[in-house]
Coordinates of C-alpha atoms and ligand atoms in Angstrom, one line a residue:
X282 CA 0.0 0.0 0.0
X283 CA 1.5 3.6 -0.8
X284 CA 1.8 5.4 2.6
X285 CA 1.5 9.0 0.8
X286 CA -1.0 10.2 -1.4
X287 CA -3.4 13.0 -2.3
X288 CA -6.7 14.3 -1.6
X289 CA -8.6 14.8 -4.7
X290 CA -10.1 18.9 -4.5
X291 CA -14.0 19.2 -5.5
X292 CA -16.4 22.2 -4.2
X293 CA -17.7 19.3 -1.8
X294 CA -14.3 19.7 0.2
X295 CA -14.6 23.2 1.4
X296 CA -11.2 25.1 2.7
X297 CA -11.4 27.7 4.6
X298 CA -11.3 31.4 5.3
X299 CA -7.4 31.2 6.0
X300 CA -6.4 28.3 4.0
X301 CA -4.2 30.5 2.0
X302 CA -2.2 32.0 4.8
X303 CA -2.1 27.9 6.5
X304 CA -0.4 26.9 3.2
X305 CA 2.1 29.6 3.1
X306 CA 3.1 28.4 6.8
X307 CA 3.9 25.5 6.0
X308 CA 1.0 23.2 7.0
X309 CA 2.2 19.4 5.6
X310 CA -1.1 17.6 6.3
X311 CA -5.0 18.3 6.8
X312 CA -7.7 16.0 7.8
X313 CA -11.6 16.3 6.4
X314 CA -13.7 17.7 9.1
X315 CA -17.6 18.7 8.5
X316 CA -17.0 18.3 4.8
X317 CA -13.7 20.6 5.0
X318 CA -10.1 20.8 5.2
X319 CA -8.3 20.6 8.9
X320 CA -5.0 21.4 8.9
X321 CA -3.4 18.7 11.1
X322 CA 0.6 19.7 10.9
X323 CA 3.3 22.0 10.5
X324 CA 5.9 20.4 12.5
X325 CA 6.3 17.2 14.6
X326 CA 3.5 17.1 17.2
X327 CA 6.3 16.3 19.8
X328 CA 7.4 20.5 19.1
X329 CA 4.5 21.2 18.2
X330 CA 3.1 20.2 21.5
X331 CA 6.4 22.1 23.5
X332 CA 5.4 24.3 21.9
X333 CA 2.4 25.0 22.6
X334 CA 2.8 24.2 26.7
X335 CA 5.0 27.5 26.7
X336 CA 4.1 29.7 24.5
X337 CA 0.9 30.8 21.6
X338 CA 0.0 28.9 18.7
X339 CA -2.9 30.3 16.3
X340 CA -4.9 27.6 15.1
X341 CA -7.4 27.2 12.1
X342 CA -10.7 25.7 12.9
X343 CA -12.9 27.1 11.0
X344 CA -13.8 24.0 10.7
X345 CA -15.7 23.8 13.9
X346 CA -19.0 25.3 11.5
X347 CA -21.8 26.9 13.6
X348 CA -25.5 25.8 13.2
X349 CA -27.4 29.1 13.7
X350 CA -30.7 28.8 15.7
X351 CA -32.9 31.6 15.4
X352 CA -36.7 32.4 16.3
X353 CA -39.0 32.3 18.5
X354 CA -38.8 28.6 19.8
X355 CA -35.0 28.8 19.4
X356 CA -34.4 28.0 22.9
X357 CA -36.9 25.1 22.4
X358 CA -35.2 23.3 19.9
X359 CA -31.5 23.7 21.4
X360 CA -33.1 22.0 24.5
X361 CA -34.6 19.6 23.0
X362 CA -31.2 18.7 21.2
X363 CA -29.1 18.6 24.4
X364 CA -29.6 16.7 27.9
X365 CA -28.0 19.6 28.9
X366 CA -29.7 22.6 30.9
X367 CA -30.1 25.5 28.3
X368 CA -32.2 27.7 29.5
X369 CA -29.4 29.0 32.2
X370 CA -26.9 30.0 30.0
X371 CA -27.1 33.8 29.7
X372 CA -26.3 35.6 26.4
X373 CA -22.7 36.5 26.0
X374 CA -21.9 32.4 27.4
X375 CA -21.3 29.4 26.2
X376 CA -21.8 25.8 27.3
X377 CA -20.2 22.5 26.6
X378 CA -23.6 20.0 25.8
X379 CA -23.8 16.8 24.0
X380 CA -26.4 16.4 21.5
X381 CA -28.3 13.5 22.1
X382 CA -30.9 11.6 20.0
X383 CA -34.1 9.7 21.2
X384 CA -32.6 6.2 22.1
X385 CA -29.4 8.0 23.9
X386 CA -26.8 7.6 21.2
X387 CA -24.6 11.1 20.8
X388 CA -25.0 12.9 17.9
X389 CA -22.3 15.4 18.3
X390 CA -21.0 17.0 21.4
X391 CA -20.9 20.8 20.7
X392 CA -20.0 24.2 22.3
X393 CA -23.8 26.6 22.6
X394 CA -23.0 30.0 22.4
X395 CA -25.9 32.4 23.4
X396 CA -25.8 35.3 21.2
X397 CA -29.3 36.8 22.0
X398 CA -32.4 35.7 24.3
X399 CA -33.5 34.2 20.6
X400 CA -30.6 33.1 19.1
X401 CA -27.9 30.4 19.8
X402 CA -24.8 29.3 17.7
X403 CA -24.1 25.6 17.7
X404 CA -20.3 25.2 16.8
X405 CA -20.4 21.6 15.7
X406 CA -17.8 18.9 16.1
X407 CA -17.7 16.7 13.2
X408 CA -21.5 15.6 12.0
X409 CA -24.3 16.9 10.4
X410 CA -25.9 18.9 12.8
X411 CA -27.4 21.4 9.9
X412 CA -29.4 18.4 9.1
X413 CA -30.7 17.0 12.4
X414 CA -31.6 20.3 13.8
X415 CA -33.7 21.1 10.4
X416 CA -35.2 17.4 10.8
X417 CA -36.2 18.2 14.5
X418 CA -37.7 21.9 13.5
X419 CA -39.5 20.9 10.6
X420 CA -40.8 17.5 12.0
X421 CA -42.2 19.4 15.1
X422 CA -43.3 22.7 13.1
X423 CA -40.9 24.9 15.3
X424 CA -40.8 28.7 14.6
X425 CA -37.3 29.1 13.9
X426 CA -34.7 29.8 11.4
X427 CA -31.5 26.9 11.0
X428 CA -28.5 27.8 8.9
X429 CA -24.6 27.7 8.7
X430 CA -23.8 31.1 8.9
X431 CA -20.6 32.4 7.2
X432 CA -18.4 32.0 10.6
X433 CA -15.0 30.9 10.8
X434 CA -13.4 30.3 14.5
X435 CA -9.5 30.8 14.9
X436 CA -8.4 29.9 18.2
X437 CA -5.3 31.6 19.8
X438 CA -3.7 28.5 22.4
X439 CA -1.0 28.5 24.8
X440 CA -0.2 30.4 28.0
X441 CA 0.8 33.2 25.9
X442 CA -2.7 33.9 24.8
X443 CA -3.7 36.7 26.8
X444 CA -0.5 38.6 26.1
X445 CA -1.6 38.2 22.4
X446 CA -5.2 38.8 22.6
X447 CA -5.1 41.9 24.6
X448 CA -2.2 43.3 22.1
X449 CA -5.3 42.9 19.3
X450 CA -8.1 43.1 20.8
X451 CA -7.1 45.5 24.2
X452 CA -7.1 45.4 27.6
X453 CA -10.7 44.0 28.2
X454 CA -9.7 40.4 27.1
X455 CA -7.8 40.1 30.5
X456 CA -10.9 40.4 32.2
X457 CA -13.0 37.8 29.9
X458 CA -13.7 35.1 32.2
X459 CA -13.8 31.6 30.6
X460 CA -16.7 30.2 28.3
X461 CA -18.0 33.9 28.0
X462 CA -17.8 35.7 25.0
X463 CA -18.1 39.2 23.0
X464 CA -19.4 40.4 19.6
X465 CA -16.7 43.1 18.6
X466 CA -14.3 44.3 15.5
X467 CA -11.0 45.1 14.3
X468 CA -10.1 47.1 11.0
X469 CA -14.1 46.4 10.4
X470 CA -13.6 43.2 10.6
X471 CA -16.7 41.3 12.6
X472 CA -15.8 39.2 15.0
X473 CA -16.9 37.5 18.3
X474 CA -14.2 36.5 21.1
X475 CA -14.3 34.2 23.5
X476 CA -12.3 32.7 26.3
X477 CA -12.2 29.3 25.2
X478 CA -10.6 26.2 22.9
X479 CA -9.9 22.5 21.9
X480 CA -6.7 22.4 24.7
X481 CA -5.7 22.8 28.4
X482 CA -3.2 25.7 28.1
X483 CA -5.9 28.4 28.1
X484 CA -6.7 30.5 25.1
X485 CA -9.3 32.5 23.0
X486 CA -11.5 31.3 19.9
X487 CA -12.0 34.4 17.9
X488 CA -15.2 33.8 15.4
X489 CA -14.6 35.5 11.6
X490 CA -18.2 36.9 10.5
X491 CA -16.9 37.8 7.0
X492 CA -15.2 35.1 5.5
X493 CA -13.6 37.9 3.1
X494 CA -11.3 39.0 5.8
X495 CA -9.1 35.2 6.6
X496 CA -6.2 36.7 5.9
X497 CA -6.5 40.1 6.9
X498 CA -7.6 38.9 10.5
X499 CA -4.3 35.9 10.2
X500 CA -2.2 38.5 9.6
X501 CA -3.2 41.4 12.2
X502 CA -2.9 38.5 14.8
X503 CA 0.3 36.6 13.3
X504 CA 2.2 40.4 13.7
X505 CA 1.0 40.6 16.9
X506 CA 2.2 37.4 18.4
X507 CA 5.4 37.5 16.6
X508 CA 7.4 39.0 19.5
X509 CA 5.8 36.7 21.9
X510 CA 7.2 33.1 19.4
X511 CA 3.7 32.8 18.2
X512 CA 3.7 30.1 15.3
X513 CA 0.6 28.3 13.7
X514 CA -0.5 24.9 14.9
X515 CA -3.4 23.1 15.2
X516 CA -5.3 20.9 18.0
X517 CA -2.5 18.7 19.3
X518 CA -3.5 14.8 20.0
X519 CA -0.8 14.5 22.6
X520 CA -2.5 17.5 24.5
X521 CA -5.7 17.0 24.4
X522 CA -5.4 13.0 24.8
X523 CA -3.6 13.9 28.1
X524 CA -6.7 16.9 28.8
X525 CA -9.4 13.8 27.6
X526 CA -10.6 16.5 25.0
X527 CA -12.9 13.8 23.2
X528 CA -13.1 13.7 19.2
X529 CA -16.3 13.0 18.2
X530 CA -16.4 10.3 15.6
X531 CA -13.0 8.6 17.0
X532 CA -13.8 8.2 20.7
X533 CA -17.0 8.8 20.8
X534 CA -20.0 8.2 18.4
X535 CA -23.7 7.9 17.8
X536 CA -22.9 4.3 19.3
X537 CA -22.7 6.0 22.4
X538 CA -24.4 7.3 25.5
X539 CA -23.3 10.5 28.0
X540 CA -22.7 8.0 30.1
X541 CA -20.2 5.5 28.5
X542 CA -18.6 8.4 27.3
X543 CA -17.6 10.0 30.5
X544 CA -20.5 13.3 29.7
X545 CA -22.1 13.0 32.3
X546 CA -21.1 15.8 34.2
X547 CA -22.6 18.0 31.1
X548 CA -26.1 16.7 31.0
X549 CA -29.1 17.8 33.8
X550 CA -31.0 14.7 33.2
X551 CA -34.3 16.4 34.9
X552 CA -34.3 19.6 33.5
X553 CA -37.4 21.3 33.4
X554 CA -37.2 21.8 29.9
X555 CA -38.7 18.9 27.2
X556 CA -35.8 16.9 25.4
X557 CA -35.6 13.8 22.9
X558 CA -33.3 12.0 25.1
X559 CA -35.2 12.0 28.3
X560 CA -36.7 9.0 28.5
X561 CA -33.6 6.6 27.0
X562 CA -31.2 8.2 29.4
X563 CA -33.6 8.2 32.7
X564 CA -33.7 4.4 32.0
X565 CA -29.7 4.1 31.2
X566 CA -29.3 6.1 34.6
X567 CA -30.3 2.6 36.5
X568 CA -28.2 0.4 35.5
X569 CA -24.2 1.2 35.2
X570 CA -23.1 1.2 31.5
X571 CA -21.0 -2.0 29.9
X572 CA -18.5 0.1 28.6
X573 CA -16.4 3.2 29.1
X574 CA -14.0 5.8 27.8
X575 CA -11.0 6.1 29.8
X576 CA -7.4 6.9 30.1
X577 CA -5.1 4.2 29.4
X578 CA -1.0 4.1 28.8
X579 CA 0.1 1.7 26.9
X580 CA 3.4 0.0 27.9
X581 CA 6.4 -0.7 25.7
X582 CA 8.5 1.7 23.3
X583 CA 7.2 4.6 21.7
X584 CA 3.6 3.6 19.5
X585 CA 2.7 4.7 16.0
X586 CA -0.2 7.1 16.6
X587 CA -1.6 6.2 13.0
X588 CA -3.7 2.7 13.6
X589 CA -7.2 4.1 13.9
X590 CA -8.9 0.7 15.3
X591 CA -7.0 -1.6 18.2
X592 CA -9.1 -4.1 19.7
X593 CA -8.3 -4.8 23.7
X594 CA -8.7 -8.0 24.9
X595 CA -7.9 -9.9 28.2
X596 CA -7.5 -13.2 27.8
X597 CA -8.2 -13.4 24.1
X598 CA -12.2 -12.0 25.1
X599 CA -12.9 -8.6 23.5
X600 CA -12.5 -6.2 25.9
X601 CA -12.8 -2.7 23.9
X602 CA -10.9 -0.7 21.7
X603 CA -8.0 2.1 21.7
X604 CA -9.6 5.1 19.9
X605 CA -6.7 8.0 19.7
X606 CA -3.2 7.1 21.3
X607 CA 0.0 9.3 21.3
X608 CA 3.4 9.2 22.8
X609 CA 3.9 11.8 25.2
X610 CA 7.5 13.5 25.7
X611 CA 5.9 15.0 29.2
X612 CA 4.7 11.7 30.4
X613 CA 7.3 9.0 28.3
X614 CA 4.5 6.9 27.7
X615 CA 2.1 5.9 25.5
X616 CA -1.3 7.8 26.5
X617 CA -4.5 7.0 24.9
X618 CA -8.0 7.2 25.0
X619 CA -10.2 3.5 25.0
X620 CA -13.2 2.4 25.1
X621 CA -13.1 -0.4 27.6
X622 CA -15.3 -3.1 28.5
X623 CA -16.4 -2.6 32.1
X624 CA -16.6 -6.1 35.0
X625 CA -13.9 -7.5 32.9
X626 CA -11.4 -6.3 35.8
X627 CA -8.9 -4.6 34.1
X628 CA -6.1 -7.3 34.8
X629 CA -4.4 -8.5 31.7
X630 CA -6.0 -6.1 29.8
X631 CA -4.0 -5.9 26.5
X632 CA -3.6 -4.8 22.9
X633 CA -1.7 -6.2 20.0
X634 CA -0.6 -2.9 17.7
X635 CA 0.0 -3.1 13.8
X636 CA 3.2 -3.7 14.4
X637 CA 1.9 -7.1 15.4
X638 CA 3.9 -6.0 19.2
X639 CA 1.9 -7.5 22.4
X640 CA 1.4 -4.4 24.9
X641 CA 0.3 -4.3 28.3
X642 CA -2.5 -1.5 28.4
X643 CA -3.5 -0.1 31.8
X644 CA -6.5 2.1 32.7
X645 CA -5.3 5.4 35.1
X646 CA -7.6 7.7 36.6
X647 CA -7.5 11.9 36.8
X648 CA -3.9 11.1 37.0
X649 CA -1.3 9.8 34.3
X650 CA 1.2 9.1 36.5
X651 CA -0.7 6.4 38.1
X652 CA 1.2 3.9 35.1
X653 CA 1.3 0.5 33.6
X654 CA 4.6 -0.4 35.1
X655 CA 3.8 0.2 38.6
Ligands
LIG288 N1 -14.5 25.2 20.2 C1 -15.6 25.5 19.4 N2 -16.3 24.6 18.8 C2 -15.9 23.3 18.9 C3 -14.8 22.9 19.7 C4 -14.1 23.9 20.3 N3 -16.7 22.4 18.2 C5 -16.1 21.1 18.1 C6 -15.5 20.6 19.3 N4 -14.5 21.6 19.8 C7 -16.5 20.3 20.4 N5 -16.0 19.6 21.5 C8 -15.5 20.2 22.7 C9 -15.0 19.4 23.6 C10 -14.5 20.0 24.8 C11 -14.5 21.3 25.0 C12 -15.0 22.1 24.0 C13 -15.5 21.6 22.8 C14 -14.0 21.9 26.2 N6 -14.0 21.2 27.3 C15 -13.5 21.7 28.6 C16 -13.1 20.5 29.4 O1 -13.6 19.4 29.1 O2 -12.3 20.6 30.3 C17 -14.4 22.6 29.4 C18 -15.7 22.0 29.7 C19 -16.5 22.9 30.7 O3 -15.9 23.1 31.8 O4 -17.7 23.2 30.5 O5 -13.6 23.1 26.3 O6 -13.1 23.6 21.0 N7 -15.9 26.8 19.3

């Protein structure tokens, strides 16, 4: 099998905003994300990840498309979309909420952003949201408005962000408290900036309003950041396996339930408010799920991140699967996220990679450290 070869362009593989300006950096791979193009590289994601744990990286992930929910029943049909308690979040915040459809199984597990009392911003990870949320409004007669507005998110990562951000943007992003966000512009250029991204090292996502402007708006940040080492990268597995950042359609799918997945901290199972899910997860809530997705190291020498489906077993029984692994410098292990069979006891628990190498895989809690070897 050739290891290297193209993807073949059509207007069905959208680029983005600032796909120009991500060429001209360098970028030497993309992934196809809501029927677009991801950059996935510049440089090795071992710098690429030093990188970005001390200093600013600007990302694009424009990707990350926003369904647009507006009307009078907007709030209705984002709750009934979501386990998740909607009708708390004020305008100006946003909230982490998986959708969920009527028998439980995830359908995407978004960011909300409330832009007005009647109008809500669904920033989608990768599936067709556009398409369920029309389904839901049309099949129920719903007063509202769905679209894909022309919004493009860059996010600004790395401890470094706020000396960047408030160089742009001025001195009120210091005082931006996370998940909130504010509809502004620079050089006319419509934006809205929030505290907020796909990693652990703290950041901003700033959402382009005028696709027109990608490079304009690259550019006025990219001078910027330039004394503080700011260089383009893009969400790093190593990071976010260590943060358990979960990528739909890897780690988690419509296969799924909030509660295998680890979501359930994000969902308000008896909110007042009506949703499709209610009923499939009140009866899900009884009984402990057969599977979950955890943290797991995986022993041995450093693993090739690139095999997308590892089956565990213990004992030659099926015991789960390895969804996104990556060798981390940090850690010097092998740190991945699995779905893993649950009352198996996780003794023995193993996986054989493509390599055709036998490795031992251990499940760790909140903390890495806690490793296969001990
Ligand atoms: N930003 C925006 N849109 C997105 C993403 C994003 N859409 C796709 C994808 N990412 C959605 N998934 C996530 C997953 C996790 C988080 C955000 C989006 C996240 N989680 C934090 C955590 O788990 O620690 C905080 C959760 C909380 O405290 O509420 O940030 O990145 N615009």
């Amino acid at each position: 099998m050739p290891s290297q070869f193209a993807i073949a362009r059509s207007p069905r593989l959208r680029s983005t905003p600032f796909h120009d300006r991500v060429v001209a950096a360098g970028v030497h791979s993309f992934t196809v994300y809501n029927h677009m193009l991801l950059p996935t590289g510049y440089e090795s994601p071992e710098e690429s990840y030093r990188h970005l744990l001390e200093s600013v990286q600007i990302w694009d992930v424009a990707v990350e498309r926003q369904v647009e929910v507006r009307g009078r029943d907007a709030l209705a049909l984002v709750e009934l979309m979501t386990p998740r308690d909607i009708a708390s979040c004020r305008v100006g915040q946003c909230k982490y909420a998986p959708l969920v459809d009527e028998h439980g199984g995830i359908v995407n597990d978004p960011l909300i952003l409330r832009l007005a009392e009647d109008c809500f911003w669904v920033s989608v990870a990768d599936s067709d949201v556009l398409l369920w949320a029309k389904g839901i409004a049309a099949g129920r007669g719903l007063d509202v408005a769905v679209h894909e507005p022309d919004v493009s998110p860059l996010a600004l990562q790395g401890p470094l962000a706020d000396e960047v951000a408030e160089a742009v943007f001025g001195t009120w992003t210091r005082a931006l408290r996370f998940f909130r966000f504010r509809e502004t512009e620079i050089d006319g250029i419509p934006l809205v900036v929030a505290r907020s991204g796909w990693s652990k090292q703290g950041g901003f996502e700033i959402y382009l309003r005028d696709g027109t402007f990608g490079a304009a708006l690259w550019d006025r940040i990219v001078d910027a950041g330039l004394s503080y080492g700011i260089r383009p990268g893009t969400p790093n597995l190593i990071e976010r396996i260590e943060g358990r950042l979960i990528s739909y359609g890897s780690d988690v799918t419509l296969e799924h339930d909030p509660f295998e997945a680890g979501l359930e901290a994000f969902c308000d199972l008896d909110k007042p408010a009506e949703y499709l899910a209610h009923e499939a997860l009140s009866a899900r809530r009884a009984r402990p799920p057969l599977r979950r997705l955890e943290r797991v190291v995986v022993g041995g020498k450093r693993a090739d991140p690139n095999g997308d489906f590892l089956p565990l077993h213990v004992a030659g029984r099926a015991a789960g699967r390895i969804s996104s692994m990556a060798y981390s410098p940090r850690l010097e292990r092998n740190v991945a996220l699995a779905m893993v069979a649950t009352g198996l006891g996780q003794r023995g628990l193993q996986v054989t990679l493509e390599d055709g190498s036998q490795r031992d895989v251990a499940v760790v809690g909140e903390d890495w450290g806690a490793s296969a070897d001990s």
